[in-house]
CSV table of C-alpha atoms in Angstrom, one decimal:
chain,number,residue,atom,x,y,z
A,27,MET,CA,10.3,15.1,1.5
A,28,GLU,CA,8.5,18.2,2.7
A,29,PHE,CA,5.1,19.3,1.5
A,30,LYS,CA,3.7,22.8,1.9
A,31,ILE,CA,0.6,24.8,1.0
A,32,LYS,CA,0.6,28.3,-0.5
A,33,THR,CA,-1.9,30.5,-2.2
A,34,GLY,CA,-1.8,33.9,-3.8
A,35,ASP,CA,-0.5,35.4,-7.1
A,36,LEU,CA,1.4,32.7,-9.0
A,37,ALA,CA,3.4,35.2,-11.0
A,38,LYS,CA,4.9,36.6,-7.8
A,39,HIS,CA,5.9,33.3,-6.1
A,40,LYS,CA,9.6,32.8,-6.1
A,41,THR,CA,10.3,29.1,-6.7
A,42,PRO,CA,13.0,27.1,-8.6
A,43,CYS,CA,10.2,25.6,-10.7
A,44,LEU,CA,6.5,26.4,-11.2
A,45,VAL,CA,4.5,23.4,-12.6
A,46,LEU,CA,1.5,24.2,-14.8
A,47,GLY,CA,-1.0,22.0,-16.6
A,48,VAL,CA,-1.7,22.0,-20.3
A,49,PHE,CA,-4.6,20.1,-21.9
A,50,GLU,CA,-4.7,18.7,-25.4
A,51,LYS,CA,-4.9,21.1,-28.3
A,52,ARG,CA,-2.6,23.4,-26.3
A,53,LYS,CA,-5.3,24.5,-23.9
A,54,LEU,CA,-3.9,26.0,-20.8
A,55,ALA,CA,-5.4,25.0,-17.4
A,56,GLU,CA,-6.7,28.0,-15.4
A,57,PRO,CA,-3.5,28.6,-13.3
A,58,ALA,CA,-1.5,28.4,-16.5
A,59,GLN,CA,-3.8,31.0,-18.1
A,60,ALA,CA,-3.1,33.4,-15.2
A,61,VAL,CA,0.7,32.9,-15.7
A,62,ASP,CA,0.3,33.3,-19.4
A,63,GLN,CA,-1.4,36.6,-18.9
A,64,ALA,CA,1.2,37.8,-16.5
A,65,SER,CA,3.9,36.9,-19.0
A,66,GLY,CA,2.4,38.8,-21.8
A,67,GLY,CA,1.2,35.6,-23.6
A,68,ARG,CA,4.6,33.9,-23.5
A,69,LEU,CA,3.2,30.5,-22.8
A,70,THR,CA,0.8,30.7,-25.7
A,71,GLU,CA,3.5,31.8,-28.0
A,72,ILE,CA,5.8,28.9,-27.1
A,73,LEU,CA,3.0,26.3,-27.4
A,74,LYS,CA,2.2,27.5,-30.9
A,75,ARG,CA,5.7,26.2,-31.9
A,76,GLY,CA,4.3,22.7,-31.5
A,77,ASP,CA,6.7,21.2,-29.0
A,78,LEU,CA,3.9,20.3,-26.6
A,79,ASP,CA,0.3,19.6,-27.5
A,80,GLY,CA,-0.9,18.5,-24.1
A,81,GLU,CA,-0.7,14.7,-24.3
A,82,THR,CA,-0.8,13.1,-20.9
A,83,GLY,CA,2.6,12.9,-19.4
A,84,ARG,CA,4.5,15.0,-22.0
A,85,THR,CA,6.5,17.8,-20.5
A,86,LEU,CA,8.2,21.0,-21.6
A,87,MET,CA,10.6,23.0,-19.4
A,88,LEU,CA,10.8,26.8,-19.9
A,89,TYR,CA,13.4,29.2,-18.5
A,90,ASP,CA,13.3,33.0,-17.9
A,91,VAL,CA,9.6,33.4,-18.6
A,92,PRO,CA,9.0,37.2,-18.5
A,93,GLY,CA,6.9,38.7,-15.7
A,94,ILE,CA,7.2,35.5,-13.6
A,95,ALA,CA,9.2,35.2,-10.4
A,96,ALA,CA,9.8,31.5,-10.9
A,97,GLU,CA,13.2,30.4,-12.2
A,98,ARG,CA,11.7,27.7,-14.4
A,99,VAL,CA,8.2,26.9,-15.6
A,100,LEU,CA,7.4,23.2,-16.3
A,101,LEU,CA,4.4,22.6,-18.6
A,102,VAL,CA,2.9,19.1,-18.1
A,103,GLY,CA,0.4,17.5,-20.5
A,104,CYS,CA,-2.9,16.4,-18.9
A,105,GLY,CA,-4.7,14.9,-21.9
A,106,LYS,CA,-8.2,15.8,-23.1
A,107,GLN,CA,-9.8,18.2,-20.7
A,108,LYS,CA,-13.3,16.6,-21.0
A,109,GLU,CA,-11.7,13.2,-20.3
A,110,PHE,CA,-9.3,14.2,-17.5
A,111,THR,CA,-9.4,11.2,-15.3
A,112,ARG,CA,-7.7,10.4,-12.0
A,113,ALA,CA,-5.4,8.0,-13.8
A,114,ASN,CA,-4.4,10.8,-16.2
A,115,TYR,CA,-3.9,13.2,-13.3
A,116,ARG,CA,-1.6,10.7,-11.5
A,117,GLN,CA,0.3,10.0,-14.7
A,118,ALA,CA,0.9,13.8,-15.1
A,119,LEU,CA,2.0,14.0,-11.5
A,120,ALA,CA,4.5,11.2,-12.0
A,121,ALA,CA,5.9,12.7,-15.2
A,122,CYS,CA,6.3,16.0,-13.4
A,123,VAL,CA,8.3,14.4,-10.6
A,124,ASP,CA,10.5,12.5,-13.0
A,125,VAL,CA,11.5,15.6,-14.8
A,126,LEU,CA,12.1,17.5,-11.6
A,127,GLN,CA,14.4,14.8,-10.3
A,128,ARG,CA,16.6,15.3,-13.4
A,129,THR,CA,17.0,19.0,-12.9
A,130,HIS,CA,18.8,21.0,-10.3
A,131,ALA,CA,15.6,22.7,-9.0
A,132,GLY,CA,15.4,20.8,-5.7
A,133,ASP,CA,12.1,22.6,-4.8
A,134,ALA,CA,9.0,23.2,-6.9
A,135,MET,CA,5.5,24.6,-6.7
A,136,SER,CA,2.7,22.6,-8.4
A,137,THR,CA,-0.7,23.8,-9.6
A,138,LEU,CA,-1.8,20.5,-11.1
A,139,ALA,CA,-4.3,19.7,-8.3
A,140,GLU,CA,-6.3,22.8,-9.2
A,141,SER,CA,-7.4,21.2,-12.5
A,142,LEU,CA,-9.7,18.7,-10.9
A,143,ALA,CA,-10.0,15.3,-12.6
A,144,ASN,CA,-13.4,13.9,-13.2
A,145,GLY,CA,-15.0,12.9,-9.9
A,146,LEU,CA,-12.0,13.9,-7.8
A,147,THR,CA,-12.4,16.2,-4.8
A,148,PRO,CA,-9.8,18.9,-3.9
A,149,TYR,CA,-8.9,16.8,-0.8
A,150,LEU,CA,-8.1,13.7,-2.8
A,151,ALA,CA,-6.4,15.6,-5.6
A,152,LEU,CA,-4.0,17.2,-3.1
A,153,ARG,CA,-3.5,13.9,-1.2
A,154,ASP,CA,-2.7,12.2,-4.5
A,155,ALA,CA,-0.1,14.8,-5.3
A,156,VAL,CA,1.6,14.0,-2.0
A,157,THR,CA,1.4,10.2,-2.3
A,158,THR,CA,2.3,10.1,-6.0
A,159,THR,CA,5.3,12.4,-5.5
A,160,ALA,CA,6.6,10.4,-2.5
A,161,ASP,CA,6.2,7.2,-4.5
A,162,ARG,CA,8.2,8.6,-7.5
A,163,VAL,CA,11.1,10.0,-5.4
A,164,TYR,CA,11.6,6.7,-3.4
A,165,ARG,CA,14.8,4.9,-4.1
A,166,TYR,CA,16.1,1.8,-2.5
A,167,SER,CA,19.7,2.1,-1.3
A,168,GLN,CA,20.1,0.0,1.9
A,169,THR,CA,22.3,-2.7,0.3
A,170,LYS,CA,23.7,-0.9,-2.8
A,171,GLU,CA,25.3,2.3,-3.8
A,172,ASP,CA,22.7,4.4,-5.6
A,173,LYS,CA,24.8,5.6,-8.5
A,174,GLN,CA,21.8,6.8,-10.4
A,175,ALA,CA,20.5,9.0,-7.6
A,176,PRO,CA,19.5,12.5,-8.6
A,177,LYS,CA,22.3,15.0,-8.1
A,178,THR,CA,19.7,17.5,-6.7
A,179,PRO,CA,16.7,15.4,-5.5
A,180,LEU,CA,13.3,17.0,-5.1
A,181,ARG,CA,13.2,18.0,-1.5
A,182,THR,CA,10.2,20.2,-1.2
A,183,LEU,CA,6.9,20.3,-3.1
A,184,THR,CA,4.6,23.3,-2.5
A,185,LEU,CA,1.0,22.7,-3.5
A,186,TRP,CA,-0.7,25.9,-4.7
A,187,VAL,CA,-4.4,26.4,-4.0
A,188,ALA,CA,-6.5,29.2,-5.5
A,189,THR,CA,-8.2,30.6,-2.4
A,190,ARG,CA,-7.6,30.8,1.3
A,191,GLN,CA,-10.8,29.0,1.9
A,192,GLN,CA,-9.1,25.8,0.6
A,193,VAL,CA,-6.2,26.0,3.0
A,194,ASP,CA,-7.7,23.9,5.8
A,195,THR,CA,-8.7,21.1,3.4
A,196,ALA,CA,-5.3,21.3,1.8
A,197,GLU,CA,-3.4,21.0,5.0
A,198,GLN,CA,-5.5,18.0,6.0
A,199,ALA,CA,-4.8,16.4,2.7
A,200,VAL,CA,-1.1,16.9,3.0
A,201,ARG,CA,-1.1,15.6,6.6
A,202,HIS,CA,-3.0,12.4,5.6
A,203,GLY,CA,-1.0,12.0,2.4
A,204,ALA,CA,2.3,12.3,4.2
A,205,ALA,CA,1.4,9.7,6.7
A,206,ILE,CA,0.2,7.3,4.0
A,207,ALA,CA,3.4,7.9,2.0
A,208,ALA,CA,5.6,7.2,5.1
A,209,GLY,CA,3.7,4.0,5.7
A,210,VAL,CA,4.1,3.0,2.1
A,211,THR,CA,7.8,3.7,2.2
A,212,LEU,CA,8.2,1.6,5.4
A,213,ALA,CA,6.4,-1.3,3.7
A,214,LYS,CA,8.6,-0.9,0.6
A,215,GLU,CA,11.8,-0.9,2.6
A,216,LEU,CA,10.9,-4.0,4.5
A,217,GLY,CA,9.7,-5.8,1.4
A,218,ASN,CA,12.8,-4.9,-0.6
A,219,LEU,CA,15.3,-6.2,1.9
A,220,PRO,CA,16.7,-9.6,1.1
A,221,GLY,CA,15.7,-12.6,3.1
A,222,ASN,CA,19.1,-13.0,4.8
A,223,LEU,CA,18.6,-9.6,6.4
A,224,CYS,CA,14.9,-9.3,6.8
A,225,THR,CA,14.3,-12.4,9.0
A,226,PRO,CA,11.5,-13.0,11.4
A,227,SER,CA,13.8,-11.7,14.2
A,228,TYR,CA,14.6,-8.6,12.2
A,229,LEU,CA,10.9,-7.9,11.7
A,230,ALA,CA,10.4,-8.3,15.4
A,231,ASP,CA,13.2,-5.9,16.2
A,232,GLN,CA,11.7,-3.4,13.8
A,233,ALA,CA,8.4,-3.7,15.5
A,234,VAL,CA,10.0,-2.9,18.9
A,235,ASP,CA,11.7,0.1,17.4
A,236,LEU,CA,8.5,1.4,15.9
A,237,ALA,CA,6.6,1.0,19.2
A,238,SER,CA,9.4,3.0,21.0
A,239,ARG,CA,8.5,6.1,18.8
A,240,PHE,CA,4.9,6.4,19.8
A,241,GLU,CA,3.3,6.6,23.2
A,242,LYS,CA,0.0,4.9,22.3
A,243,LEU,CA,1.7,2.0,20.6
A,244,THR,CA,2.9,-1.2,22.3
A,245,VAL,CA,4.3,-4.4,20.9
A,246,GLU,CA,4.5,-8.0,22.1
A,247,VAL,CA,6.5,-10.6,20.3
A,248,LEU,CA,5.4,-14.2,20.9
A,249,GLU,CA,8.2,-16.8,20.7
A,250,GLU,CA,7.9,-20.3,19.5
A,251,ALA,CA,7.5,-21.7,23.1
A,252,GLN,CA,4.6,-19.4,23.7
A,253,MET,CA,3.0,-20.4,20.4
A,254,GLU,CA,3.5,-24.0,21.3
A,255,GLU,CA,1.6,-23.5,24.6
A,256,LEU,CA,-1.2,-21.8,22.6
A,257,GLY,CA,-1.5,-24.8,20.3
A,258,MET,CA,-0.4,-23.0,17.1
A,259,GLY,CA,0.5,-26.3,15.4
A,260,ALA,CA,-0.2,-25.0,11.9
A,261,LEU,CA,2.1,-21.9,12.2
A,262,LEU,CA,4.9,-23.9,13.9
A,263,SER,CA,4.7,-26.6,11.3
A,264,VAL,CA,5.9,-24.1,8.7
A,265,SER,CA,8.8,-22.7,10.8
A,266,ARG,CA,10.2,-26.2,11.6
A,267,GLY,CA,11.9,-26.3,8.2
A,268,SER,CA,13.9,-23.1,9.0
A,269,ARG,CA,16.8,-22.3,11.3
A,270,GLN,CA,15.1,-19.0,11.9
A,271,PRO,CA,12.6,-19.1,14.8
A,272,ALA,CA,9.1,-17.9,14.0
A,273,LYS,CA,7.8,-14.8,15.7
A,274,LEU,CA,4.2,-13.6,16.2
A,275,ILE,CA,4.4,-9.9,16.3
A,276,CYS,CA,1.4,-8.1,18.0
A,277,PHE,CA,1.0,-4.4,17.8
A,278,LYS,CA,-1.6,-2.7,20.0
A,279,TYR,CA,-2.4,1.0,19.3
A,280,GLN,CA,-4.8,2.6,21.8
A,281,GLY,CA,-6.2,5.7,20.3
A,282,GLY,CA,-9.9,5.2,21.2
A,283,MET,CA,-11.8,4.6,24.3
A,284,GLU,CA,-10.7,1.7,26.4
A,285,ASP,CA,-13.8,-0.4,25.7
A,286,GLN,CA,-13.9,0.4,22.0
A,287,LYS,CA,-13.5,-2.8,19.9
A,288,PRO,CA,-10.3,-2.7,17.8
A,289,VAL,CA,-9.8,-3.1,14.1
A,290,VAL,CA,-7.5,-6.1,13.7
A,291,LEU,CA,-5.1,-6.3,10.7
A,292,VAL,CA,-3.4,-9.6,10.1
A,293,GLY,CA,-0.5,-9.7,7.7
A,294,LYS,CA,1.3,-12.7,6.3
A,295,GLY,CA,5.0,-12.4,7.2
A,296,LEU,CA,6.8,-15.1,5.2
A,297,THR,CA,10.3,-13.5,5.1
A,298,PHE,CA,11.3,-16.1,2.5
A,299,ASP,CA,9.3,-18.8,0.8
A,300,ALA,CA,11.1,-21.5,-1.1
A,301,GLY,CA,8.0,-23.7,-1.0
A,302,GLY,CA,9.3,-26.2,1.5
A,303,ILE,CA,9.5,-29.8,0.3
A,304,SER,CA,7.1,-28.8,-2.6
A,305,ILE,CA,10.0,-26.5,-3.7
A,306,LYS,CA,9.3,-23.7,-6.1
A,307,PRO,CA,11.0,-23.5,-9.6
A,308,ALA,CA,14.4,-21.7,-9.4
A,309,ALA,CA,13.4,-18.9,-11.9
A,310,GLU,CA,12.3,-15.8,-10.0
A,311,MET,CA,12.4,-17.5,-6.6
A,312,ASP,CA,14.3,-14.5,-5.5
A,313,GLU,CA,11.0,-12.6,-5.5
A,314,MET,CA,9.8,-14.8,-2.7
A,315,LYS,CA,11.4,-12.4,-0.3
A,316,TYR,CA,8.2,-10.4,-1.0
A,317,ASP,CA,6.1,-13.1,0.6
A,318,MET,CA,6.1,-10.9,3.8
A,319,CYS,CA,4.4,-7.9,2.1
A,320,GLY,CA,1.2,-8.5,4.0
A,321,GLY,CA,3.1,-8.1,7.2
A,322,ALA,CA,5.0,-5.1,5.8
A,323,GLY,CA,1.6,-3.6,5.0
A,324,VAL,CA,0.5,-4.0,8.6
A,325,PHE,CA,3.7,-2.2,9.7
A,326,GLY,CA,3.0,0.7,7.4
A,327,ALA,CA,-0.7,1.0,8.4
A,328,VAL,CA,0.2,0.9,12.1
A,329,GLN,CA,2.8,3.6,11.6
A,330,ALA,CA,0.4,5.8,9.7
A,331,ALA,CA,-2.3,5.4,12.4
A,332,CYS,CA,0.2,6.5,15.0
A,333,GLU,CA,1.5,9.5,13.0
A,334,LEU,CA,-2.1,10.7,12.5
A,335,ASP,CA,-3.0,10.0,16.1
A,336,LEU,CA,-6.2,8.3,14.9
A,337,PRO,CA,-9.1,8.1,17.5
A,338,LEU,CA,-9.6,4.3,17.3
A,339,ASN,CA,-8.1,1.1,18.6
A,340,LEU,CA,-6.0,-1.0,16.3
A,341,VAL,CA,-4.3,-4.4,16.6
A,342,GLY,CA,-1.7,-5.5,14.1
A,343,LEU,CA,-0.7,-9.2,14.0
A,344,VAL,CA,2.2,-10.4,11.9
A,345,PRO,CA,3.0,-14.1,11.9
A,346,ALA,CA,6.6,-14.2,10.7
A,347,SER,CA,8.4,-17.3,9.5
A,348,GLU,CA,10.4,-18.8,6.6
A,349,ASN,CA,9.3,-21.8,4.5
A,350,LEU,CA,12.3,-23.9,3.6
A,351,PRO,CA,13.0,-27.6,2.8
A,352,ASP,CA,14.6,-29.4,5.7
A,353,GLY,CA,14.4,-32.8,7.5
A,354,ALA,CA,12.0,-31.3,10.0
A,355,ALA,CA,9.8,-29.5,7.4
A,356,ASN,CA,6.2,-30.3,6.6
A,357,LYS,CA,5.9,-33.2,4.1
A,358,PRO,CA,3.0,-33.8,1.7
A,359,GLY,CA,0.5,-36.0,3.5
A,360,ASP,CA,1.4,-34.7,7.0
A,361,ILE,CA,-1.5,-34.0,9.3
A,362,ILE,CA,-1.2,-31.0,11.6
A,363,LYS,CA,-3.5,-29.6,14.3
A,364,SER,CA,-4.3,-25.9,14.3
A,365,MET,CA,-4.9,-23.7,17.3
A,366,SER,CA,-8.7,-23.9,16.6
A,367,GLY,CA,-8.5,-27.7,17.1
A,368,GLN,CA,-9.2,-28.4,13.4
A,369,THR,CA,-6.9,-30.8,11.7
A,370,ILE,CA,-5.3,-30.1,8.3
A,371,GLU,CA,-3.8,-32.5,5.7
A,372,VAL,CA,-0.8,-30.8,4.0
A,373,LEU,CA,-1.1,-31.7,0.3
A,374,ASN,CA,1.3,-29.0,-0.8
A,375,THR,CA,3.9,-27.5,1.5
A,376,ASP,CA,4.0,-24.4,-0.7
A,377,ALA,CA,0.5,-23.5,0.5
A,378,GLU,CA,2.0,-22.4,3.8
A,379,GLY,CA,0.7,-18.9,4.1
A,380,ARG,CA,-2.8,-20.1,5.0
A,381,LEU,CA,-1.2,-22.3,7.7
A,382,ILE,CA,0.5,-19.4,9.5
A,383,LEU,CA,-2.6,-17.2,9.0
A,384,CYS,CA,-5.2,-19.6,10.3
A,385,ASP,CA,-3.6,-19.8,13.7
A,386,THR,CA,-3.2,-16.0,13.8
A,387,LEU,CA,-6.9,-15.6,12.8
A,388,THR,CA,-7.9,-17.9,15.7
A,389,TYR,CA,-5.6,-15.8,18.0
A,390,SER,CA,-7.5,-12.7,16.8
A,391,GLU,CA,-10.6,-13.8,18.7
A,392,ARG,CA,-9.1,-12.7,22.0
A,393,PHE,CA,-9.3,-9.1,21.1
A,394,ASP,CA,-13.0,-9.1,20.6
A,395,PRO,CA,-12.5,-7.3,17.3
A,396,ALA,CA,-14.9,-4.9,15.5
A,397,VAL,CA,-13.5,-6.4,12.3
A,398,VAL,CA,-10.6,-8.4,11.1
A,399,ILE,CA,-8.9,-7.9,7.8
A,400,ASP,CA,-6.1,-10.2,6.7
A,401,LEU,CA,-3.7,-9.3,3.9
A,402,ALA,CA,-1.5,-11.8,2.2
A,403,THR,CA,0.5,-12.5,-0.9
A,404,LEU,CA,-1.4,-15.8,-0.9
A,405,THR,CA,-2.0,-17.2,-4.4
A,406,GLY,CA,-0.6,-17.0,-7.9
A,407,ALA,CA,-4.1,-17.9,-8.9
A,408,CYS,CA,-5.2,-14.4,-7.9
A,409,VAL,CA,-2.6,-12.8,-10.2
A,410,VAL,CA,-3.9,-15.0,-13.0
A,411,ALA,CA,-7.5,-13.9,-12.3
A,412,LEU,CA,-7.0,-10.2,-11.7
A,413,GLY,CA,-3.6,-9.3,-12.9
A,414,LYS,CA,-1.5,-6.6,-11.1
A,415,HIS,CA,-4.1,-3.8,-10.8
A,416,PRO,CA,-6.7,-4.7,-8.1
A,417,SER,CA,-6.2,-6.8,-5.0
A,418,GLY,CA,-8.6,-9.7,-4.6
A,419,LEU,CA,-11.3,-9.1,-1.9
A,420,PHE,CA,-13.1,-12.0,-0.2
A,421,THR,CA,-15.8,-11.7,2.4
A,422,ALA,CA,-19.3,-13.0,3.0
A,423,ASP,CA,-20.2,-9.6,4.6
A,424,ASP,CA,-21.8,-7.4,2.0
A,425,ARG,CA,-21.5,-4.3,4.2
A,426,LEU,CA,-17.9,-4.8,4.9
A,427,ALA,CA,-17.2,-5.5,1.2
A,428,GLN,CA,-18.8,-2.2,0.2
A,429,GLU,CA,-16.7,-0.4,2.9
A,430,ILE,CA,-13.5,-1.8,1.6
A,431,GLN,CA,-14.4,-1.3,-2.1
A,432,ASP,CA,-15.3,2.4,-1.4
A,433,ALA,CA,-12.0,2.8,0.5
A,434,GLY,CA,-10.1,1.3,-2.3
A,435,HIS,CA,-11.6,3.6,-4.8
A,436,ASP,CA,-10.9,6.7,-2.7
A,437,ALA,CA,-7.3,5.6,-1.9
A,438,TRP,CA,-6.7,4.6,-5.6
A,439,ASP,CA,-5.6,1.2,-4.1
A,440,ARG,CA,-8.5,-0.7,-5.7
A,441,VAL,CA,-9.9,-4.2,-4.9
A,442,TRP,CA,-12.2,-6.5,-6.8
A,443,ARG,CA,-14.6,-8.7,-4.9
A,444,MET,CA,-14.4,-12.4,-5.6
A,445,PRO,CA,-17.0,-15.1,-4.7
A,446,LEU,CA,-16.8,-16.9,-1.4
A,447,TRP,CA,-19.6,-19.4,-1.9
A,448,GLU,CA,-20.1,-22.5,0.1
A,449,ASP,CA,-20.0,-24.4,-3.2
A,450,TYR,CA,-16.2,-24.2,-3.2
A,451,GLN,CA,-15.7,-25.6,0.3
A,452,THR,CA,-16.0,-29.2,-0.8
A,453,GLN,CA,-12.8,-28.8,-2.8
A,454,LEU,CA,-11.0,-28.8,0.6
A,455,ASP,CA,-12.4,-32.1,1.7
A,456,SER,CA,-9.8,-34.6,3.0
A,457,ASN,CA,-10.1,-38.4,3.7
A,458,PHE,CA,-7.7,-38.0,6.7
A,459,ALA,CA,-8.3,-34.6,8.3
A,460,ASP,CA,-10.9,-31.9,8.8
A,461,MET,CA,-9.6,-30.2,5.6
A,462,ALA,CA,-6.8,-30.2,3.1
A,463,ASN,CA,-4.6,-27.1,2.7
A,464,ILE,CA,-5.3,-26.9,-1.0
A,465,GLY,CA,-8.4,-27.3,-3.1
A,466,GLY,CA,-6.9,-28.1,-6.5
A,467,ARG,CA,-6.1,-25.9,-9.5
A,468,ASP,CA,-9.6,-24.6,-10.1
A,469,GLY,CA,-10.4,-21.4,-8.3
A,470,GLY,CA,-7.2,-21.5,-6.3
A,471,ALA,CA,-7.5,-18.0,-4.8
A,472,ILE,CA,-11.1,-18.8,-3.8
A,473,THR,CA,-10.4,-22.1,-2.1
A,474,ALA,CA,-7.5,-20.4,-0.2
A,475,ALA,CA,-10.0,-17.8,1.1
A,476,CYS,CA,-12.5,-20.6,1.9
A,477,PHE,CA,-9.8,-22.3,4.0
A,478,LEU,CA,-9.2,-19.1,6.0
A,479,SER,CA,-12.9,-18.5,6.4
A,480,ARG,CA,-13.1,-21.7,8.5
A,481,TYR,CA,-11.2,-19.8,11.2
A,482,THR,CA,-13.2,-16.6,11.3
A,483,LYS,CA,-16.7,-17.7,12.4
A,484,LYS,CA,-16.7,-15.5,15.5
A,485,TYR,CA,-16.2,-12.1,14.0
A,486,ARG,CA,-16.6,-9.9,10.9
A,487,TRP,CA,-13.8,-10.7,8.5
A,488,ALA,CA,-12.4,-9.9,5.1
A,489,HIS,CA,-9.4,-11.3,3.2
A,490,LEU,CA,-7.2,-9.4,0.7
A,491,ASP,CA,-5.1,-11.4,-1.7
A,492,ILE,CA,-2.3,-9.0,-2.6
A,493,ALA,CA,-0.1,-11.4,-4.6
A,494,GLY,CA,-0.6,-9.3,-7.7
A,495,THR,CA,-0.3,-5.9,-6.2
A,496,ALA,CA,2.3,-6.0,-3.5
A,497,TRP,CA,5.4,-5.9,-5.8
A,498,LEU,CA,6.4,-5.2,-9.4
A,499,THR,CA,8.5,-7.6,-11.5
A,500,GLY,CA,10.9,-7.1,-14.3
A,501,LYS,CA,12.8,-3.9,-14.8
A,502,GLU,CA,10.9,-2.1,-12.1
A,503,LYS,CA,11.2,-5.0,-9.6
A,504,GLY,CA,10.4,-3.8,-6.1
A,505,GLY,CA,7.8,-3.5,-3.4
A,506,THR,CA,4.8,-1.2,-4.1
A,507,GLY,CA,3.7,-0.6,-0.5
A,508,ARG,CA,0.2,-1.7,-1.3
A,509,PRO,CA,-2.3,-2.1,0.4
A,510,VAL,CA,-1.1,0.5,2.9
A,511,PRO,CA,-3.2,3.3,1.2
A,512,LEU,CA,-6.3,1.2,1.3
A,513,LEU,CA,-5.8,0.2,4.9
A,514,VAL,CA,-5.2,3.8,6.1
A,515,GLN,CA,-8.3,4.9,4.1
A,516,ILE,CA,-10.3,2.4,6.0
A,517,LEU,CA,-8.9,3.6,9.3
A,518,LEU,CA,-9.5,7.2,8.4
A,519,GLN,CA,-13.1,6.4,7.5
A,520,ARG,CA,-13.7,4.6,10.7
A,521,SER,CA,-12.2,7.4,12.6
A,522,GLY,CA,-14.7,9.9,11.1
A,523,LEU,CA,-11.9,12.2,10.0
A,524,LEU,CA,-12.9,12.4,6.4
A,525,ALA,CA,-16.4,13.9,6.9
A,526,ALA,CA,-15.2,17.5,6.2
A,527,ALA,CA,-12.6,16.6,3.6
A,528,GLY,CA,-14.9,17.3,0.7
């Protein structure tokens, strides 16, 4: 999709469709008031007929409005003006795109961002318009014929701003939003591919292709023999049950000074997780192709950083493997040795994500990181605790926690901080190893984070459990691309590029 910025007299803009906001009780937003005046009160006259009251997400398409150059006018309900929240705004945006996808307009001009939601800046309102639109027009088609595809898909969205003074901020918002949207799309595509196509080797090939597009990005793929030399016994214990060799994908983006410490992102890349010997129930096991969404999020964030040419250094690490039952697979009761030298008793082979992550977290030490953030579809317990709205955030670093929470709020990719108290560590005690790989049913997401924390003593670290946010189930089954918006927001903040965004 293409996004543009325009200003000037709305009534004179030629566009296949002009999008205007209407609040409850048929109150026109300011841009709609200007169009209504130019049309001789036509909008007010139509609203009096009662077909649209302004409820959030309701729409009404008008044709041949007098005095208006636009071919169509789409009125979109935004709810109560005094209670116009960001959630309502994004709902209105989504409804608008859904209608436009069903028309033959192809292009449109939207004014919805001009009616600022409570607490929303012009920059974020315009960026939301880009990311929400891109999210709604995305359709998966790599392995199926998309028979429901729009006959005239929305190709271009022009965002109207009231004054020329807003143009610079608007262009920055569009640029950032487009990069975030592209990263989200990449993460969705990787997540939606089936496990027989999106293997560890496929992910490695995609990483090489991505690096070939950007001068500042390089990639190194560690093979199993190299991991063996490094002592990555935990990671390799998972891949032994699969015919697909594990890969450790290492992105290096050099956008800052040579001596600048990098941000390190670590993403769990289980391209399919059957649970190993502790096999999962058959129902909905197909969704375990999404167990690599942490890795997909790293891909998306790295791509966005490259497209925005961010002035920082970034390392992205994706341990990629499958977890399948086999004669060589981990067995409950096995003792394995991690790269850190710590031993682990495997009580449940379905708690494998932490095994591939712990060695990767130890490997992260060599980059002398400014901060390490890992992201993983790690525990069903986190879904039970928080549902599908926020990702779980675990860190003992209060300052880092606040940074990530603020970024989540601004990106509308929110997190909720969970405890990481020493009290929980005893649940990982083992009679036969330094630790067990599970800590029992109680506080399962917390004890998983506690396990990872034992490998992060030498740097600042946070863990994101995205099991509830990385994909949707049911009728809307598919990858969401989260937490790419959150990660890119963190990178933008650390780059100092948001200071003038307003």
